[in-house]
PDB file of C-alpha atoms in Angstrom:
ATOM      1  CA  UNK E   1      15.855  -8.029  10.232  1.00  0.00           C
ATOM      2  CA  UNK E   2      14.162  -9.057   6.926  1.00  0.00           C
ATOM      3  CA  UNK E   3      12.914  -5.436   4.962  1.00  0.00           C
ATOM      4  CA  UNK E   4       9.785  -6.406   2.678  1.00  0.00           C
ATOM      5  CA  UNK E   5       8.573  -3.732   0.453  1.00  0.00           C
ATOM      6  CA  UNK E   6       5.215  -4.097  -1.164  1.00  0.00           C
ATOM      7  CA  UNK E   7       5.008  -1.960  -4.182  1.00  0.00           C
ATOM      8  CA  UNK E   8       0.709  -2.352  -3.791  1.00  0.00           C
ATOM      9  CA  UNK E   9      -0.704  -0.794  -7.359  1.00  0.00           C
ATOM     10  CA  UNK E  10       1.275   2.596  -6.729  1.00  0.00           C
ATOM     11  CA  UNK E  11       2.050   4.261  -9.771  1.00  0.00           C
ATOM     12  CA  UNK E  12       6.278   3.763  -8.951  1.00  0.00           C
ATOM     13  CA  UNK E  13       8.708   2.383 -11.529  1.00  0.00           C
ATOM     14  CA  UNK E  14       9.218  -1.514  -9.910  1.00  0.00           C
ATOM     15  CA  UNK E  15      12.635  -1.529 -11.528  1.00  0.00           C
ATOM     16  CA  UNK E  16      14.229   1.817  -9.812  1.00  0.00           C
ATOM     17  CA  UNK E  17      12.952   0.519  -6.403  1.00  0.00           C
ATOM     18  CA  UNK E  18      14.132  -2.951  -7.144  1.00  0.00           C
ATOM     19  CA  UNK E  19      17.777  -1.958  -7.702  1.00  0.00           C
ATOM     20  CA  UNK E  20      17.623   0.286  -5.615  1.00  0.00           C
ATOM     21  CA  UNK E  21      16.493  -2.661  -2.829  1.00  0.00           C
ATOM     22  CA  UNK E  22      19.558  -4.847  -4.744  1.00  0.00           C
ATOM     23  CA  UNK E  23      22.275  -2.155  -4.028  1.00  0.00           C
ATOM     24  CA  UNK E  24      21.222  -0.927  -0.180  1.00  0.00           C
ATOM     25  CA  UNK E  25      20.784  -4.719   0.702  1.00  0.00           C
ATOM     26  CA  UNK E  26      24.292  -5.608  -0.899  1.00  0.00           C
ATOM     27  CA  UNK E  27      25.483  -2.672   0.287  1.00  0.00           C
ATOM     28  CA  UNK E  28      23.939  -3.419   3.856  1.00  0.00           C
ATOM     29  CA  UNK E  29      24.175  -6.787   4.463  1.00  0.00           C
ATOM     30  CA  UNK E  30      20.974  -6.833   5.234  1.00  0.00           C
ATOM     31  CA  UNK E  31      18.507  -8.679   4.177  1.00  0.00           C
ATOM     32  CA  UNK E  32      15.484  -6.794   1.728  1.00  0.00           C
ATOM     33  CA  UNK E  33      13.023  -8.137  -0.920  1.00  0.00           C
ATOM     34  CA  UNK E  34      10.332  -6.381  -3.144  1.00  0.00           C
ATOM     35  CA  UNK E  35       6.281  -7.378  -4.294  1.00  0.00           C
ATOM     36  CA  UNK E  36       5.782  -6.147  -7.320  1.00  0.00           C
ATOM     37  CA  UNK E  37       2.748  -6.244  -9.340  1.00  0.00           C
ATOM     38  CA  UNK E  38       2.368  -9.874 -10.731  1.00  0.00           C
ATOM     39  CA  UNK E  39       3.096  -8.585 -14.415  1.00  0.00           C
ATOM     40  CA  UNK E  40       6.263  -6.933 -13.033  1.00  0.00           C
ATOM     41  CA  UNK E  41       6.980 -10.160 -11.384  1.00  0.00           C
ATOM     42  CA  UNK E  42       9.384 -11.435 -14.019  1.00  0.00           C
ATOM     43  CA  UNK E  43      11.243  -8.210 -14.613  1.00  0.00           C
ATOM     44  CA  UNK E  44      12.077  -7.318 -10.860  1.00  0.00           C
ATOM     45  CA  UNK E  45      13.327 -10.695 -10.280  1.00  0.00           C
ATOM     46  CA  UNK E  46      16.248  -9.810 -13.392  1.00  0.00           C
ATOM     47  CA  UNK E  47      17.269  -7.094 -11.801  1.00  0.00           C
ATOM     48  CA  UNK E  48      18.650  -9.758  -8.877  1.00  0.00           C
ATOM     49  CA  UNK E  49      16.543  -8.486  -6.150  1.00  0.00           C
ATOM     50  CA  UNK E  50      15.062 -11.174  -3.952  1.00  0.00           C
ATOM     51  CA  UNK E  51      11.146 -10.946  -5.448  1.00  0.00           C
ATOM     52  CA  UNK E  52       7.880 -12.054  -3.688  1.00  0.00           C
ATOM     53  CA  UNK E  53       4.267 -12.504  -4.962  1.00  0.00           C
ATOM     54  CA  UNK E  54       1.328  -9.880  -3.363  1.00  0.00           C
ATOM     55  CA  UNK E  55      -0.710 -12.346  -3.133  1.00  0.00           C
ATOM     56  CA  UNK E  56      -1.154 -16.335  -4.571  1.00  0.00           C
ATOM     57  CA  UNK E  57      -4.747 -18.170  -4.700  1.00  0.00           C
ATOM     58  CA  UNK E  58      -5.374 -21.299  -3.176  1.00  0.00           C
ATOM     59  CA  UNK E  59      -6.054 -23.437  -6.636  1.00  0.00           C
ATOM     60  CA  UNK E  60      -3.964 -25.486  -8.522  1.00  0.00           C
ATOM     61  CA  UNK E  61      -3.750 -25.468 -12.325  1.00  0.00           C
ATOM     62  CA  UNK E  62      -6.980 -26.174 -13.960  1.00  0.00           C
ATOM     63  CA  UNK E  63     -10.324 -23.806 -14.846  1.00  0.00           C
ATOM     64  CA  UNK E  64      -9.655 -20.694 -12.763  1.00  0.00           C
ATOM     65  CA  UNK E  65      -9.821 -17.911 -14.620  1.00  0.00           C
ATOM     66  CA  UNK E  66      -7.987 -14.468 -13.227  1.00  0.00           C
ATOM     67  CA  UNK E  67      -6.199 -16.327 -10.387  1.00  0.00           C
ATOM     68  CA  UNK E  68      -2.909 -16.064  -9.227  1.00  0.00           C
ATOM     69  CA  UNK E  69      -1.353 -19.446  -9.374  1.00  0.00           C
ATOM     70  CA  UNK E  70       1.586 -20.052  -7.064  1.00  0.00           C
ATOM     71  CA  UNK E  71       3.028 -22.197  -9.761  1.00  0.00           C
ATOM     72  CA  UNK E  72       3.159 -19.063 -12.381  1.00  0.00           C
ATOM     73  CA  UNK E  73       4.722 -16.704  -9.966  1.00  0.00           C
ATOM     74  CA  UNK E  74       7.463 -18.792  -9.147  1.00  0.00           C
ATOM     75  CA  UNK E  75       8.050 -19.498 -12.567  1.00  0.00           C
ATOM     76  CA  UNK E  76       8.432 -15.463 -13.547  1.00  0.00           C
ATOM     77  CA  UNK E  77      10.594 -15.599 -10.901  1.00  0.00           C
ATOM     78  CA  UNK E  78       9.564 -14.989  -6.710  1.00  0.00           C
ATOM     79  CA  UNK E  79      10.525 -16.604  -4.040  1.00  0.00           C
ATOM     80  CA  UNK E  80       7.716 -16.084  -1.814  1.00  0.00           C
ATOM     81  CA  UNK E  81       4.350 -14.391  -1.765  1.00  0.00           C
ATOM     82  CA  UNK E  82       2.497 -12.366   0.711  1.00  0.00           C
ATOM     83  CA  UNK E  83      -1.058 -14.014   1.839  1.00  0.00           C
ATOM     84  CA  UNK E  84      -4.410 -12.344   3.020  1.00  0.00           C
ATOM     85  CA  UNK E  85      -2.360  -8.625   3.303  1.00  0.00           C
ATOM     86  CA  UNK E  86      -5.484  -5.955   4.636  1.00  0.00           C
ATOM     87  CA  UNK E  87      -6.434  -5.171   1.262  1.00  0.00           C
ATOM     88  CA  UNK E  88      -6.359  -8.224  -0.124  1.00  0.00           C
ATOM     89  CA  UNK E  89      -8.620 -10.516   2.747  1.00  0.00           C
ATOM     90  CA  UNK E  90      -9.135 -14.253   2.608  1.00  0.00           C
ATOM     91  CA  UNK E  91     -11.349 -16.902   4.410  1.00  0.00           C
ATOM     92  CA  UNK E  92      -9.528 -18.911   6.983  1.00  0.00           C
ATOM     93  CA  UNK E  93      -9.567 -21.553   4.794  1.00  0.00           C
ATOM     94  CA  UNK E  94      -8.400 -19.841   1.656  1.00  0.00           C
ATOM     95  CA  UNK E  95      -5.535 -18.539   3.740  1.00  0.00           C
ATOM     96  CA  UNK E  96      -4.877 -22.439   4.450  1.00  0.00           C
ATOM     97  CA  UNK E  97      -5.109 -23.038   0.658  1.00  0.00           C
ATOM     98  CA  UNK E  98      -2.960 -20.339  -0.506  1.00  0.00           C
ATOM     99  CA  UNK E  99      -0.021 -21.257   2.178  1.00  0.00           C
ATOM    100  CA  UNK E 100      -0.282 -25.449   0.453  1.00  0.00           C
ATOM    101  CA  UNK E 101      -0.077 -23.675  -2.644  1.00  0.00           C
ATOM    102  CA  UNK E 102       2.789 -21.616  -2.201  1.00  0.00           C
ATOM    103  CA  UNK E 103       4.489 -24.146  -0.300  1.00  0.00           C
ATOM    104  CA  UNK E 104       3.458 -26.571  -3.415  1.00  0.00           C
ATOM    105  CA  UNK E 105       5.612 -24.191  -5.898  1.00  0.00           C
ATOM    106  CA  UNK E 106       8.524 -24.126  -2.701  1.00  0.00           C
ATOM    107  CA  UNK E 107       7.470 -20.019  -2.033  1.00  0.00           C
ATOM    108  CA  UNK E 108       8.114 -18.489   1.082  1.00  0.00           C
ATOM    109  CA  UNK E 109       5.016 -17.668   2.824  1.00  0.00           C
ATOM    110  CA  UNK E 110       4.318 -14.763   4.982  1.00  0.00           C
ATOM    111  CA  UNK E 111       0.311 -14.613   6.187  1.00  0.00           C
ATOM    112  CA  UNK E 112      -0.273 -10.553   7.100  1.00  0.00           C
ATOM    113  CA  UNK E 113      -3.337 -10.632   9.781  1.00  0.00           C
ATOM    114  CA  UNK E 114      -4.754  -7.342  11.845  1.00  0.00           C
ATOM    115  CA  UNK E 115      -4.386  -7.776  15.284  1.00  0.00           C
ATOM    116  CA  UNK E 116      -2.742 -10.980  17.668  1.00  0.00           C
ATOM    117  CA  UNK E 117      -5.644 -12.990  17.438  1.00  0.00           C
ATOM    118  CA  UNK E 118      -5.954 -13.545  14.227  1.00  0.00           C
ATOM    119  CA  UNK E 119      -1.633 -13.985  14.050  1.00  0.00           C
ATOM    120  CA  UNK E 120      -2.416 -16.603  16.520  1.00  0.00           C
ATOM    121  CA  UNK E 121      -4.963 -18.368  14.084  1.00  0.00           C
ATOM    122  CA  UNK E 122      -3.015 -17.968  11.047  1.00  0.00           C
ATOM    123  CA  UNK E 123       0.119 -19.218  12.698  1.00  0.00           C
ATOM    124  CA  UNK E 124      -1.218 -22.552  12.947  1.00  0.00           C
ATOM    125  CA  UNK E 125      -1.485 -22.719   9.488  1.00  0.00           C
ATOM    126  CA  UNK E 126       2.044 -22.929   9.468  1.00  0.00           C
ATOM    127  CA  UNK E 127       3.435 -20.257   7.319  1.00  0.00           C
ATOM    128  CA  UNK E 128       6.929 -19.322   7.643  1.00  0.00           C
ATOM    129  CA  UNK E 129       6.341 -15.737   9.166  1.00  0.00           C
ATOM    130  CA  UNK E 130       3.019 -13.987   9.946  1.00  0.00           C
ATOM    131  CA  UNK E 131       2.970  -9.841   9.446  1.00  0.00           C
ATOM    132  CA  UNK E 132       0.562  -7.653  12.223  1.00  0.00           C
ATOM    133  CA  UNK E 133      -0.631  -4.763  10.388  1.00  0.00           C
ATOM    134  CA  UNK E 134      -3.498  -2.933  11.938  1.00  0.00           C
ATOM    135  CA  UNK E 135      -5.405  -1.538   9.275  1.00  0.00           C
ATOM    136  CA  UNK E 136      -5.958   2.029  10.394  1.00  0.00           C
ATOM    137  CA  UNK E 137      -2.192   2.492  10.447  1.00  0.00           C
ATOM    138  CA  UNK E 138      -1.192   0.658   6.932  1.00  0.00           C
ATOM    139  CA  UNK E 139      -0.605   4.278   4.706  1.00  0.00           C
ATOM    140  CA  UNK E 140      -0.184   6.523   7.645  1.00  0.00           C
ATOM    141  CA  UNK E 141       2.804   8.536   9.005  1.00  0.00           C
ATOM    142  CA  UNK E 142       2.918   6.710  12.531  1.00  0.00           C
ATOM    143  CA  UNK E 143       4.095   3.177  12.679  1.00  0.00           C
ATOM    144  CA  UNK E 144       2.658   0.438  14.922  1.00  0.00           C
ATOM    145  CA  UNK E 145       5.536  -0.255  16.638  1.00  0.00           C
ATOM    146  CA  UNK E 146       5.599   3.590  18.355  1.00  0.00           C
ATOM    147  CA  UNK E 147       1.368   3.497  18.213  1.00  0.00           C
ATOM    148  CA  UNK E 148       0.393   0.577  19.788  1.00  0.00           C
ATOM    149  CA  UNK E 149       4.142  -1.470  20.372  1.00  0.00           C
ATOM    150  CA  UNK E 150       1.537  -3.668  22.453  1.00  0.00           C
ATOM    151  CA  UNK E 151      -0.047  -4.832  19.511  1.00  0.00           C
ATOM    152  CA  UNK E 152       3.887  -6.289  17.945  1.00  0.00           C
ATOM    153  CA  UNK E 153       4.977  -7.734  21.698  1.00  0.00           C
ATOM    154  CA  UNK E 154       1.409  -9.498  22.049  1.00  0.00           C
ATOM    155  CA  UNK E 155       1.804 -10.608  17.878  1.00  0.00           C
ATOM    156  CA  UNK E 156       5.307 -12.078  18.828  1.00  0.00           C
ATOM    157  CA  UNK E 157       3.550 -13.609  21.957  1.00  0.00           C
ATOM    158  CA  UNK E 158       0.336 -15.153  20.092  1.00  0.00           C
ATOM    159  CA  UNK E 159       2.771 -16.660  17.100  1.00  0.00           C
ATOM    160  CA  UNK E 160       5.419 -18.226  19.484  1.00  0.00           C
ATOM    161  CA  UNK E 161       2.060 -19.881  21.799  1.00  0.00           C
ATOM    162  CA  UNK E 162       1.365 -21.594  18.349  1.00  0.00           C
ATOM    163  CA  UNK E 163       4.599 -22.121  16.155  1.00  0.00           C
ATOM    164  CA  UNK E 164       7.801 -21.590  17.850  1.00  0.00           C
ATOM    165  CA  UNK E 165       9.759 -21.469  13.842  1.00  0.00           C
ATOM    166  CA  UNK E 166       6.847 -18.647  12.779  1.00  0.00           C
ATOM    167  CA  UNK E 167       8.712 -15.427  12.309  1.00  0.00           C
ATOM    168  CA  UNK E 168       6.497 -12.272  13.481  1.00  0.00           C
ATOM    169  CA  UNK E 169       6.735  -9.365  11.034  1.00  0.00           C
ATOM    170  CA  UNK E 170       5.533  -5.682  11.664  1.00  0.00           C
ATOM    171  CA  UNK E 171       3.826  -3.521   9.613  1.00  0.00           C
ATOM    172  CA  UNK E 172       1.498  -0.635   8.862  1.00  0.00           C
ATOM    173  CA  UNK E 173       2.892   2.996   9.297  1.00  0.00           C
ATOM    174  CA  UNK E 174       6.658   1.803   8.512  1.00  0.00           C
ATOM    175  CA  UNK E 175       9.109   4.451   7.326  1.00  0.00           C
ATOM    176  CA  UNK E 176      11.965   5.174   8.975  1.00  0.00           C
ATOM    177  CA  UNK E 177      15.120   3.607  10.637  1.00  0.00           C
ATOM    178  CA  UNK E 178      14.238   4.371  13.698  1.00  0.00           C
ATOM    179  CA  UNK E 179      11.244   2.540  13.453  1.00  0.00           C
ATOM    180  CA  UNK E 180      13.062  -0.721  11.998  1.00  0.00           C
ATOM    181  CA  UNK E 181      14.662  -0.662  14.965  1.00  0.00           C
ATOM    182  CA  UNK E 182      11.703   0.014  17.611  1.00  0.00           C
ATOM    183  CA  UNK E 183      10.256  -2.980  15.625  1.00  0.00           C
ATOM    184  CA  UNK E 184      13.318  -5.089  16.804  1.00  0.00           C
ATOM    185  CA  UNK E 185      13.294  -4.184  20.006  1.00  0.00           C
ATOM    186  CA  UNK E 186      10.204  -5.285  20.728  1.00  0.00           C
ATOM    187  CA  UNK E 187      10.696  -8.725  19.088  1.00  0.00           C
ATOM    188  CA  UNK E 188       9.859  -8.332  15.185  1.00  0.00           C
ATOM    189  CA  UNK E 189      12.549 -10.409  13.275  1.00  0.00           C
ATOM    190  CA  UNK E 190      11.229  -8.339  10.165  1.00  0.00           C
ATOM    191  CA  UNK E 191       9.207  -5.244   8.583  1.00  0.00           C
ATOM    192  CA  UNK E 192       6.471  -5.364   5.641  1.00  0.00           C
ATOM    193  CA  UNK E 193       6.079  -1.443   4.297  1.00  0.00           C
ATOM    194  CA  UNK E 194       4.436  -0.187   1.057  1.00  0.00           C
ATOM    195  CA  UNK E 195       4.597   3.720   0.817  1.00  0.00           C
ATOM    196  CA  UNK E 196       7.608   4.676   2.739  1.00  0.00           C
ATOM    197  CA  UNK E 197       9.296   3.401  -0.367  1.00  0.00           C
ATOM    198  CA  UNK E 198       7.337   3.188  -3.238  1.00  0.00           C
ATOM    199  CA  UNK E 199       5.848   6.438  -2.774  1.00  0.00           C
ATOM    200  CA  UNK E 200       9.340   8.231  -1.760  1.00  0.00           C
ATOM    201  CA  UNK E 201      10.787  10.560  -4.293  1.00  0.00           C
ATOM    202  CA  UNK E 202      14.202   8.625  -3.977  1.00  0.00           C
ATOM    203  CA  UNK E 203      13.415   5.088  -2.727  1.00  0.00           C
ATOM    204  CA  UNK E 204      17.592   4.235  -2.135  1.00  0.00           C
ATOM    205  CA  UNK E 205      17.741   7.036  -0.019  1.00  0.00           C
ATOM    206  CA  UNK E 206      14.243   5.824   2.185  1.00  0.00           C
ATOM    207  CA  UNK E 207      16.277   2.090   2.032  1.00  0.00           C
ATOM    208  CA  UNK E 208      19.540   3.672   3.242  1.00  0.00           C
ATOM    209  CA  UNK E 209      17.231   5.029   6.111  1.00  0.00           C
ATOM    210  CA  UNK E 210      15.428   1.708   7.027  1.00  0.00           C
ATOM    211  CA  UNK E 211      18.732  -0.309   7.634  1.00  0.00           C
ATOM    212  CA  UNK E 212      20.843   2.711   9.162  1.00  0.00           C
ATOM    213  CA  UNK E 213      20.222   1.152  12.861  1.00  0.00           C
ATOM    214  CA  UNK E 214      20.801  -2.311  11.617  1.00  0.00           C
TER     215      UNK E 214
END
C-alpha cells in the first residue's frame, strides 16, 4: 500500500509532517510520500521524504503566468504530482495535458476523479494510478471505503476495464489503520488523505496508525 498525504493549504508545518512521513515509512517499510505546497516543494524533498506536486498545469515553458510547470516542480525536487484532486478540477483535456506534462518532466502521475465513471475516463489517459474521492466525504470523519466500499470495488473495476497497469487509489474520509486496511481489502493498492495528518496534533503518531495493519 502506497500512503499519500496531501498537506492542501492547511496551516501545518510541511517539515514536521515530512519527517515524520521519512521516519514511520523507514521505520515501516512501507511505502509514504507527502504534497506540500509548491513553495514548500523544495524544502520537503531535503528532508528525504518521497515529495509530490498538488497539482501541475498542462503548458510547457513559455508565457503562462501563475502556472505550475511540471518542469519547475521536479526541479525543487517531486517525484510526482497529483492531477484534477476535487478542489482543484480540470477539463478532460487539461487532465490529458497535465498527465504529458508530468510525464514530460518523468513525474509520477496520479489523476484523483469522484466517482467510477469518471476513473474509467481518466484511466485512459494513462496515468500511473487514478484516486476515487467522493467529494462529500474528502474532510469528513467516515472514510469511503466503510461509506460506500462500492464506490472503491466498482473504481478498481472501471480502471482495470481500461488500463490493466493503472493503480486505483482511495480517498476522502481517510484516517485510521483500520481504514488503510478496509481500503486493501477491497482492492485499493494505495490511500490519498489530507487532514487525518496534517491536521493531527502529532502527525507520526496518525502515520504510526495508518500502516499498523500493513
Amino acid at each position: 500500500m502506497f500512503i499519500l498525504v496531501n498537506l492542501k493549504a492547511y496551516p501545518c508545518d510541511p517539515i514536521e509532517v515530512a519527517t515524520a512521513a521519512r521516519d514511520v515509512a523507514e521505520e515501516s517499510g512501507v511505502r509514504i510520500a507527502v504534497s506540500p505546497q509548491a513553495a514548500d516543494i523544495s524544502r520537503v524533498a531535503d528532508t528525504g521524504v518521497e515529495t509530490w506536486a498538488q497539482h501541475v498545469d498542462p503548458n510547457g515553458h513559455g508565457s503562462h503566468t501563475g502556472s505550475t510547470l511540471a518542469e519547475a516542480v521536479a526541479e525543487a525536487g517531486a517525484v510526482g504530482t497529483l492531477i484534477n484532486h476535487s478542489e482543484k478540477r480540470l477539463k478532460l483535456a487539461d487532465i490529458d495535458g497535465s498527465v504529458q506534462a508530468a510525464e514530460r518532466a518523468d513525474l509520477e502521475t496520479c489523476v484523483c476523479a469522484n466517482n467510477p465513471a469518471q476513473i474509467g475516463a481518466v484511466s485512459a489517459l494513462g496515468p500511473d494510478s487514478v484516486a476515487v474521492e467522493p467529494p462529500e466525504l474528502i474532510g469528513g470523519d467516515v472514510s469511503v471505503a466503510t461509506a460506500d466500499p462500492g464506490i472503491v470495488t466498482d473504481a478498481v473495476d472501471a480502471a482495470a476495464n481500461v488500463d490493466d497497469d493503472v493503480d486505483v487509489y482511495c480517498g476522502a474520509g481517510i484516517s485510521t489503520g483500520d481504514d488503510v486496511v478496509t481500503a486493501e481489502e477491497l482492492g485499493a493498492s494505495g490511500i490519498l488523505l489530507a487532514s487525518g495528518v496534517a491536521k493531527a496534533d502529532d502527525p507520526r503518531a496518525a502515520l504510526e496508525d495508518l500502516v499498523s495493519g500493513l
